[in-house]
CSV table of C-alpha atoms in Angstrom, one decimal:
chain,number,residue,atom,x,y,z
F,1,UNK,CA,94.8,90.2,129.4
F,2,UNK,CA,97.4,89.0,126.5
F,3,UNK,CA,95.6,90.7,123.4
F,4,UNK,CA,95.7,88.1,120.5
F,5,UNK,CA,97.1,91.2,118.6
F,6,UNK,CA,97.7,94.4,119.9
F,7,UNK,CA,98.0,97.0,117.0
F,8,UNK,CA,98.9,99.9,118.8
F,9,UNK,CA,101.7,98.1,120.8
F,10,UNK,CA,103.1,97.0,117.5
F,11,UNK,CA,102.7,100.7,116.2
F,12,UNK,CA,104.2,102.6,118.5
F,13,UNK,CA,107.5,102.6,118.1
F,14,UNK,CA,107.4,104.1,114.6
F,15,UNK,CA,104.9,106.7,115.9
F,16,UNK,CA,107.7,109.3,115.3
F,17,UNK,CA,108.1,108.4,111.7
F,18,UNK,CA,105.0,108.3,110.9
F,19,UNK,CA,104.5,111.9,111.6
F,20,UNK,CA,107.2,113.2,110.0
F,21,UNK,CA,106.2,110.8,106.7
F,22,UNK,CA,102.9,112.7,106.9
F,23,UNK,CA,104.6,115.9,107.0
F,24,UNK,CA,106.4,115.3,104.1
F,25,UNK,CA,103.4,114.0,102.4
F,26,UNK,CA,101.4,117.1,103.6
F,27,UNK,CA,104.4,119.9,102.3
F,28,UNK,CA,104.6,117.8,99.1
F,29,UNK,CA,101.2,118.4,98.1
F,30,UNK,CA,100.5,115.3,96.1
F,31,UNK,CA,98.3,112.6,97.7
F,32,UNK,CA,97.7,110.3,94.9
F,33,UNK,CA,100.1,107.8,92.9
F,34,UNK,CA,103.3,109.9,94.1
F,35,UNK,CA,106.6,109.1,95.8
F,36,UNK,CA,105.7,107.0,98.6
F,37,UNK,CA,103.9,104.9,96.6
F,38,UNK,CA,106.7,105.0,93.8
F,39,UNK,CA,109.4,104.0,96.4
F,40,UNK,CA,107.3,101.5,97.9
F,41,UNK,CA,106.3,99.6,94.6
F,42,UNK,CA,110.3,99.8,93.9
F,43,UNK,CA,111.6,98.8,97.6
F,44,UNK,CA,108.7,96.2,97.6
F,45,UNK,CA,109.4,94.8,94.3
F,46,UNK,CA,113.3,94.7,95.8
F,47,UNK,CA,112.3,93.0,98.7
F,48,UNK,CA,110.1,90.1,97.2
F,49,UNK,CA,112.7,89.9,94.0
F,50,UNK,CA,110.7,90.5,91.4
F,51,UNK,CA,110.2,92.7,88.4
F,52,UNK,CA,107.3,94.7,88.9
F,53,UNK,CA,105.1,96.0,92.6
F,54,UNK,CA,101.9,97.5,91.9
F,55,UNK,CA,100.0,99.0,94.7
F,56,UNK,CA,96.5,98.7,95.1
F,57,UNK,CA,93.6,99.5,97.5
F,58,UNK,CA,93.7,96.3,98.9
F,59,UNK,CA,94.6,92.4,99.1
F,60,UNK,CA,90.9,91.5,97.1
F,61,UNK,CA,91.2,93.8,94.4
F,62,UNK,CA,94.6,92.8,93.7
F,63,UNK,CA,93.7,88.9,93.2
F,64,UNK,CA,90.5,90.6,91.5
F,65,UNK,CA,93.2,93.0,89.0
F,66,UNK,CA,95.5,89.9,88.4
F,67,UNK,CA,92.6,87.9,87.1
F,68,UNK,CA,91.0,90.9,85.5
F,69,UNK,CA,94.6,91.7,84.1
F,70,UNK,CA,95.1,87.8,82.5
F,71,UNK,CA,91.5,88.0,81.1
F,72,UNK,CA,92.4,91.6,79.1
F,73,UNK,CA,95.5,90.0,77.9
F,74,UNK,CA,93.9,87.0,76.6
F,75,UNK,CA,95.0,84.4,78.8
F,76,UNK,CA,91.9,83.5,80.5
F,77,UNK,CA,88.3,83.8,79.4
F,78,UNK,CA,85.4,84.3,81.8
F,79,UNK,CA,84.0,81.1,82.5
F,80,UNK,CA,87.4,79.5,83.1
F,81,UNK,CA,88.1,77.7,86.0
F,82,UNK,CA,90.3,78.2,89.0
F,83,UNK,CA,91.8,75.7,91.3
F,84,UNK,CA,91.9,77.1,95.1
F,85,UNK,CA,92.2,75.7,98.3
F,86,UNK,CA,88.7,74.4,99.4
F,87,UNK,CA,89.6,76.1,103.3
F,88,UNK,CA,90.9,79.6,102.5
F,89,UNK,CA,89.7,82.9,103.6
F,90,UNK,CA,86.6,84.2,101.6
F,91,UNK,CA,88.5,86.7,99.8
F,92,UNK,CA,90.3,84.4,97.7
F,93,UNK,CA,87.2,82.6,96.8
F,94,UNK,CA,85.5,86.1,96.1
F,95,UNK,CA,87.9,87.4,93.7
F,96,UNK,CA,87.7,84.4,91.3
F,97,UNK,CA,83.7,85.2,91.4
F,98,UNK,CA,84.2,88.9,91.1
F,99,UNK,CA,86.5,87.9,87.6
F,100,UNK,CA,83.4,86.2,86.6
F,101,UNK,CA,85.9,82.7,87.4
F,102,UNK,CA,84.3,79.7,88.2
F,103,UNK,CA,86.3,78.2,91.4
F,104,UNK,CA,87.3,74.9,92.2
F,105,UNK,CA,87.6,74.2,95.5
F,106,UNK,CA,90.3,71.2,96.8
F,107,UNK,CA,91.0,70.0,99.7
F,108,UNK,CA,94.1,70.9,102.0
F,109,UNK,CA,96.3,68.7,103.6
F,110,UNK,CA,95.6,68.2,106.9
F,111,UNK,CA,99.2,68.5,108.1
F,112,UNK,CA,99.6,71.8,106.9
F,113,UNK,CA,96.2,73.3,106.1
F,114,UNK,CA,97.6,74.5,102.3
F,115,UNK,CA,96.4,73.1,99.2
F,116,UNK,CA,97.1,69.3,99.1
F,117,UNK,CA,98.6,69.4,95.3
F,118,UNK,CA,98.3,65.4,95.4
F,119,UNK,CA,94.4,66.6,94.3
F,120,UNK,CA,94.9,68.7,92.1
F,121,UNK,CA,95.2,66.8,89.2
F,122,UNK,CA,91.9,65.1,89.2
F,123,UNK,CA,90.4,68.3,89.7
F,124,UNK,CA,92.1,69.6,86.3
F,125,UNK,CA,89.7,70.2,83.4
F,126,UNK,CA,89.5,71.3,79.6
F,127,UNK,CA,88.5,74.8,81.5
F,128,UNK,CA,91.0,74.4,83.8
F,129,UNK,CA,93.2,77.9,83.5
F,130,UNK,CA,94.8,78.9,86.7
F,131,UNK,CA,95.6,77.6,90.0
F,132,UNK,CA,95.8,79.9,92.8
F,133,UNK,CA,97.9,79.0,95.2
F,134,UNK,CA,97.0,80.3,99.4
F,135,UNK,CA,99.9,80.6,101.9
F,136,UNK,CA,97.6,80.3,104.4
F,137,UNK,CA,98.9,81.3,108.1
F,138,UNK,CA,101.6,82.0,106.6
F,139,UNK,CA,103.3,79.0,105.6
F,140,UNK,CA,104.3,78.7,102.1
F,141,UNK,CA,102.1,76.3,100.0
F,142,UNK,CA,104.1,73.6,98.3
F,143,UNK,CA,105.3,75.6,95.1
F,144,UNK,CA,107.3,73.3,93.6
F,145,UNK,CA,104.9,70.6,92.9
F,146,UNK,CA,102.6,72.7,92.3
F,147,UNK,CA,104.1,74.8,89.3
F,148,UNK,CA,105.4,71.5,88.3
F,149,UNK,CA,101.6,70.7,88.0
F,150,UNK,CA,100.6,73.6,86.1
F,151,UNK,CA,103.4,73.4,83.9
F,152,UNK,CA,102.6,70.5,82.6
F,153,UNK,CA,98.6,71.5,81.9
F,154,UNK,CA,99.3,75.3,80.4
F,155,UNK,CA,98.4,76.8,83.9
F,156,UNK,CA,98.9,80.4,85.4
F,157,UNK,CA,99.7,80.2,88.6
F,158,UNK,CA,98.6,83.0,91.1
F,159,UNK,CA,99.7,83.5,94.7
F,160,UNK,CA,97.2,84.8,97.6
F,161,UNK,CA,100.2,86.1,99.6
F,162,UNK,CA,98.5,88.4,101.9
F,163,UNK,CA,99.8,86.1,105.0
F,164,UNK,CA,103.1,85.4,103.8
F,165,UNK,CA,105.5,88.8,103.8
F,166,UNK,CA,109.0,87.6,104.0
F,167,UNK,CA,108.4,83.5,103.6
F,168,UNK,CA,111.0,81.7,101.7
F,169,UNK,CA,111.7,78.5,99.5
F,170,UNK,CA,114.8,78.4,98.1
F,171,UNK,CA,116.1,81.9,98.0
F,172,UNK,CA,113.0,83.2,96.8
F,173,UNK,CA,110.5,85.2,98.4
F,174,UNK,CA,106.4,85.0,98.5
F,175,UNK,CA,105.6,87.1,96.0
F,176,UNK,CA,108.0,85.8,93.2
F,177,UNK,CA,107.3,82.0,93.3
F,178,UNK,CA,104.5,82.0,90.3
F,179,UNK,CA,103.4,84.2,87.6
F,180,UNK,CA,101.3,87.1,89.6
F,181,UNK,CA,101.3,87.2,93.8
F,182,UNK,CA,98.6,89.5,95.7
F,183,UNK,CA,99.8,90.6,98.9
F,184,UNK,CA,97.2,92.5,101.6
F,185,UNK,CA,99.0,95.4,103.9
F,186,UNK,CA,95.2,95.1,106.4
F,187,UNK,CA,96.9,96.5,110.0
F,188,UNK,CA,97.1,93.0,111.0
F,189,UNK,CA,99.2,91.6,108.3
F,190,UNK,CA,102.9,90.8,109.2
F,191,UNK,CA,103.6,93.7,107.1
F,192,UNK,CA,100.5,96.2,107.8
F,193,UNK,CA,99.6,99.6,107.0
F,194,UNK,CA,97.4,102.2,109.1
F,195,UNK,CA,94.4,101.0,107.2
F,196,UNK,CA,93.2,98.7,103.6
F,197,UNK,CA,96.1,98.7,101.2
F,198,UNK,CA,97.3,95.8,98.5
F,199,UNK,CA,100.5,95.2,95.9
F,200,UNK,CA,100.2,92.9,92.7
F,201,UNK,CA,103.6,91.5,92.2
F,202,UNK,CA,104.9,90.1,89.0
F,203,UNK,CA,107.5,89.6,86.6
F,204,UNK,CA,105.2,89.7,83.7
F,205,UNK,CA,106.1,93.5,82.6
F,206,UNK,CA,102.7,93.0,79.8
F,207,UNK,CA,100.6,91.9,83.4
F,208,UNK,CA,102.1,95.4,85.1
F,209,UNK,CA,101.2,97.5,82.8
F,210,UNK,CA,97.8,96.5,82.3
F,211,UNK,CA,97.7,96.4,85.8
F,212,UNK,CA,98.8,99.8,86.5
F,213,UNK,CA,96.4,101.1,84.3
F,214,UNK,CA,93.1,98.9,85.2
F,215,UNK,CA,94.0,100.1,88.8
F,216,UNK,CA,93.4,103.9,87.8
F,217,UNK,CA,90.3,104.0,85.8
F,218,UNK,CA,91.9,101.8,83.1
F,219,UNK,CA,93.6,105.3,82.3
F,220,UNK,CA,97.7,105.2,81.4
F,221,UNK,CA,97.2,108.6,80.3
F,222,UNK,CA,94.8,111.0,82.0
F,223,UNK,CA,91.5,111.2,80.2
F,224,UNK,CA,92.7,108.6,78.2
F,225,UNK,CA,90.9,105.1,79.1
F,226,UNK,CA,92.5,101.8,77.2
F,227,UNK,CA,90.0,99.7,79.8
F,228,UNK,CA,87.0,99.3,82.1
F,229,UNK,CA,89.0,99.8,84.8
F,230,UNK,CA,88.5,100.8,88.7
F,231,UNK,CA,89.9,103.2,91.1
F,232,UNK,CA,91.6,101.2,93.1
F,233,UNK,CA,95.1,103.1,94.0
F,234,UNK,CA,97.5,102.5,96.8
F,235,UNK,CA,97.1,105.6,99.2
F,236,UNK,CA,100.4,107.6,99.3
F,237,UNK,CA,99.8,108.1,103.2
F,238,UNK,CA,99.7,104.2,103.6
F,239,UNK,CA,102.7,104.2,101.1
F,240,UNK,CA,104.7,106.3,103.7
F,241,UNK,CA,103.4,104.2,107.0
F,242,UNK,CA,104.9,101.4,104.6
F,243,UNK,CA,108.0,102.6,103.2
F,244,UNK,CA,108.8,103.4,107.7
F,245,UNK,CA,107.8,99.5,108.5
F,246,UNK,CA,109.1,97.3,105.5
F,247,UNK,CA,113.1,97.7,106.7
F,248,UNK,CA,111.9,96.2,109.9
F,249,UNK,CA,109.7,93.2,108.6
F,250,UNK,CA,112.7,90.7,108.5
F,251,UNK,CA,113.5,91.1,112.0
F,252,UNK,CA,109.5,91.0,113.3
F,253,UNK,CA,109.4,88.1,111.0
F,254,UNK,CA,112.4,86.5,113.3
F,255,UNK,CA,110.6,87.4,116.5
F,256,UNK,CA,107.4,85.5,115.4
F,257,UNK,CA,109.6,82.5,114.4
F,258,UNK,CA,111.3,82.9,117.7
F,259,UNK,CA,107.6,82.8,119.6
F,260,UNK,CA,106.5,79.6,117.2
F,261,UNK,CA,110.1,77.9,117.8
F,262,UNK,CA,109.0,78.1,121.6
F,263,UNK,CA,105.8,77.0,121.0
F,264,UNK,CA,106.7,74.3,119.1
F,265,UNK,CA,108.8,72.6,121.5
F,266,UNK,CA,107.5,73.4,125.0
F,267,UNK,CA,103.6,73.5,124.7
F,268,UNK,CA,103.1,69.4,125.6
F,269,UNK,CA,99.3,68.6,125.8
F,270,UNK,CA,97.8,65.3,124.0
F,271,UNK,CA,94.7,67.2,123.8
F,272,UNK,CA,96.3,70.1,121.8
F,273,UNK,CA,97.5,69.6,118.1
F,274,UNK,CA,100.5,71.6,117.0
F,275,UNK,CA,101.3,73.0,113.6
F,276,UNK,CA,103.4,70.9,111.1
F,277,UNK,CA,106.1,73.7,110.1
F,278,UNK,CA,107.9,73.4,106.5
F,279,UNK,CA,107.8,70.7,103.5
F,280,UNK,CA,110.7,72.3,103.0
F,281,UNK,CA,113.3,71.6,105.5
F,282,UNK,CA,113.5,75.2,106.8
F,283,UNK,CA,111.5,77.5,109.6
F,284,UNK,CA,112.2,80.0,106.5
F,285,UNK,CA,109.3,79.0,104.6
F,286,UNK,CA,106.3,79.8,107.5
F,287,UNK,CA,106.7,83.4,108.6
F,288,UNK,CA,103.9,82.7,111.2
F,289,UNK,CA,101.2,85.2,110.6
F,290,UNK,CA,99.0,83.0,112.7
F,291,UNK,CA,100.3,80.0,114.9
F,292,UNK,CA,96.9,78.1,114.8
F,293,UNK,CA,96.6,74.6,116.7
F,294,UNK,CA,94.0,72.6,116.6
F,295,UNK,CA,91.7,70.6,119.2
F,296,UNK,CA,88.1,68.5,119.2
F,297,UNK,CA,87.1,70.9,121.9
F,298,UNK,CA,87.7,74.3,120.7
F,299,UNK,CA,85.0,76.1,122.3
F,300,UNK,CA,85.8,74.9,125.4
F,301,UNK,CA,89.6,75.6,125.4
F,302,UNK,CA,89.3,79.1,123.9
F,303,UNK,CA,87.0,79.9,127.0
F,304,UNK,CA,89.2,78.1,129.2
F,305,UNK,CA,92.0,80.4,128.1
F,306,UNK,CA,89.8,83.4,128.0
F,307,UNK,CA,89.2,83.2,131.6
F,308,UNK,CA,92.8,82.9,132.3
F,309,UNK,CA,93.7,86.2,130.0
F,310,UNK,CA,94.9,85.1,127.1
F,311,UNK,CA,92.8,86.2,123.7
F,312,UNK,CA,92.9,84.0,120.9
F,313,UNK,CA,90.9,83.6,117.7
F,314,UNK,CA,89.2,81.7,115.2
F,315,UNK,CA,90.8,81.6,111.5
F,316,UNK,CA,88.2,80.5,110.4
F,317,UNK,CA,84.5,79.0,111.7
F,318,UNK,CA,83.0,78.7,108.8
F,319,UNK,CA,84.4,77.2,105.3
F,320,UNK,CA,83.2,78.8,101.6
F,321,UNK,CA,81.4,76.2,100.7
F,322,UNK,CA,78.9,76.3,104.0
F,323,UNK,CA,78.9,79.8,104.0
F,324,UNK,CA,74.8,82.0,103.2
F,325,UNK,CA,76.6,83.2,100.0
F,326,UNK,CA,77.3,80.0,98.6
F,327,UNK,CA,74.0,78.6,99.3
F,328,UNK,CA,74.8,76.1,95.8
F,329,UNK,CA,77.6,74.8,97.4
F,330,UNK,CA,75.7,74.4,101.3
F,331,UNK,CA,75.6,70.5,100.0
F,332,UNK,CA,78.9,69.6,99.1
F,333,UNK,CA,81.6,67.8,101.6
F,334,UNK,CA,85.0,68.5,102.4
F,335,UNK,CA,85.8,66.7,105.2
F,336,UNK,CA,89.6,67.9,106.0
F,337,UNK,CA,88.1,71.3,105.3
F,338,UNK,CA,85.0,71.2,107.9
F,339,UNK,CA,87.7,69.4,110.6
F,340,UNK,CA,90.0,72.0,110.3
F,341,UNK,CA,87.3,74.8,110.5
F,342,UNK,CA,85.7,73.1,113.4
F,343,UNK,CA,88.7,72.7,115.4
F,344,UNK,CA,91.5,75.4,114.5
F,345,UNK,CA,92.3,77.9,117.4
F,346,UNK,CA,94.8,80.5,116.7
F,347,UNK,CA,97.0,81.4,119.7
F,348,UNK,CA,98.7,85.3,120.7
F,349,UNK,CA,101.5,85.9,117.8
F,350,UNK,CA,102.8,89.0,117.3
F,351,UNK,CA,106.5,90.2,117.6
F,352,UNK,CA,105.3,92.4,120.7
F,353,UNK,CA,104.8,89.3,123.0
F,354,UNK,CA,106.9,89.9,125.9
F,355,UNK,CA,108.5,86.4,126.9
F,356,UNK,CA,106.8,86.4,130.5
F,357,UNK,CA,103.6,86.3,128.3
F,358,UNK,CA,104.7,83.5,125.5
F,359,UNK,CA,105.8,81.6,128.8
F,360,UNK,CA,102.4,82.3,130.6
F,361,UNK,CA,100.6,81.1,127.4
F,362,UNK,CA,103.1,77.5,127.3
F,363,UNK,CA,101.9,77.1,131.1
F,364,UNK,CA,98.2,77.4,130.5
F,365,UNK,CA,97.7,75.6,127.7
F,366,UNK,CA,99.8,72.7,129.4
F,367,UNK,CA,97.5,73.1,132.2
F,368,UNK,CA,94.4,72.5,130.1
């Protein structure tokens, strides 16, 4: 069987590391907020080029603290609304609720399956606030046009990175291509940890420090509470795991493009629809978390290759809007949305993927 994923594949070679990261962590004696997760906020801020990393339990409560964050500072309200793509992963859609944010949901563009910023506009009210932006797959969403959009309406502009480690437009990373970026480190991110962890990312030093203190109880000095804040705190163990993998996350990143490059030009089926990589004239800007094609028979190919041995997945069946916890939304349409949910298939990616087994995938999915 080719796993879809196979975590302890990807793992192992920094098995050794590991252990003597928890070591240290173990003979240091502090397990909370210390010097893994100060060196990975500083390396991580480094890496994405911007001002301020703050680490968090995970990918939802950092969207959930950015919005949280703007709201103590004054620059949204609760009740204010917040464009997001109408065929992202529940979480995105969740934090906006959990801010007590009213979402907007817009179609993507087919092409891509990011936020069509050609919409946009005409979803753009006097509540209107914030866009948040989903580099969904891992393929940056079209920044430019859509900063250029918010700039002209007095917008914040958030990033859902959690898919996007390492992507690039222009020099600059995901992460530093808006005014606050939430990254997830979930074991099967591009950059994951052993278990849930999360980073805010800004350049708004006002934004990191209400951050940093929400994140601890709303606490910047023990005892000492400036908010209603939460406990939601990086874990210095998954600091450590971290601090071992990030050096090595620009060269997985090249792997996966290597395995999508291939893809891209020798899978040949008419039944089979490819992904359309970059608006931007590079392979930088997709860091291929997922490689996700799409075909009207889904079902019957993902059985088709199950029986062969190859594991794929489904990112993801069901759109927000259709889904038992939006029952007031059950009625609206979004027909790009429903297609692409009803017909996406994500293939094996991972930078473990022996070439024997990208090959093997190419030949059975030209066979179909």
């Amino acid at each position: 069987m080719i796993h879809f994923l196979d975590l302890k594949k990807i793992n192992e070679p920094y098995e050794a590391a590991f252990q003597e990261k928890l070591k240290l962590v173990m003979d240091n004696g502090w397990y909370v907020l210390g010097n893994e997760v100060k060196e990975f906020e500083t390396i991580f801020a480094s890496f994405c080029g911007t001002k301020h990393c703050i680490g968090v339990g995970n990918g939802l409560d950092a969207l959930i603290l950015i919005f949280n964050g703007y709201i103590q500072l004054g620059k949204l309200q609760k009740g204010d609304e917040v464009i997001v793509p109408a065929n992202t992963y529940i979480a995105s859609v969740l934090a906006i609720l959990h801010a007590d944010l009213i979402p907007v949901l817009v179609e993507p563009k087919l092409e891509t399956y990011n936020i069509n910023p050609d919409l946009i506009q005409d979803k753009i009210t006097p509540k209107t606030k914030a866009i948040l932006a989903v580099h969904l797959y891992g393929q940056l969403a079209e920044m430019d046009k859509i900063n250029e959009i918010a700039n002209q309406n007095n917008l914040l502009v958030i990033e859902d990175a959690a898919q996007a480690h390492g992507a690039i437009s222009d020099f600059r990373k995901a992460g530093n291509l808006s005014n606050a970026a939430a990254f997830s480190f979930y074991p099967g991110k591009n950059l994951g940890a052993l278990g849930d962890a999360g980073a805010v990312m800004t350049n708004d030093s006002a934004l990191a420090k209400t951050i940093r203190s929400m994140r601890n109880y709303g606490s910047e000095t023990k005892y000492y509470n400036n908010y209603i804040g939460v406990n939601s705190r990086l874990d210095e163990i998954q600091a450590a795991f971290l601090n071992v993998k990030l050096p090595h996350l620009d060269a997985e990143n090249n792997k996966r493009k290597a395995i999508a490059k291939q893809y891209l030009s020798e899978i040949k089926n008419d039944k089979i629809t490819l992904p359309t990589v970059s608006l931007h004239g590079t392979m930088e800007s997709h860091v291929f978390h997922l490689f996700v094609i799409r075909t009207q028979n889904r079902d019957e190919l993902q059985e088709f290759l199950q029986e062969k041995g190859i594991q794929t997945m489904i990112h993801y069946p069901i759109p927000p809007h259709q889904q038992k916890a939006f029952v007031k939304w059950n009625h609206l349409a979004f027909p790009i949305t429903e297609k692409t949910h009803n017909e996406v298939l994500s293939l094996p990616m991972s930078p473990v993927l022996t070439l024997d087994e990208v090959n093997y995938v190419i030949e059975i999915l030209n066979q179909y």
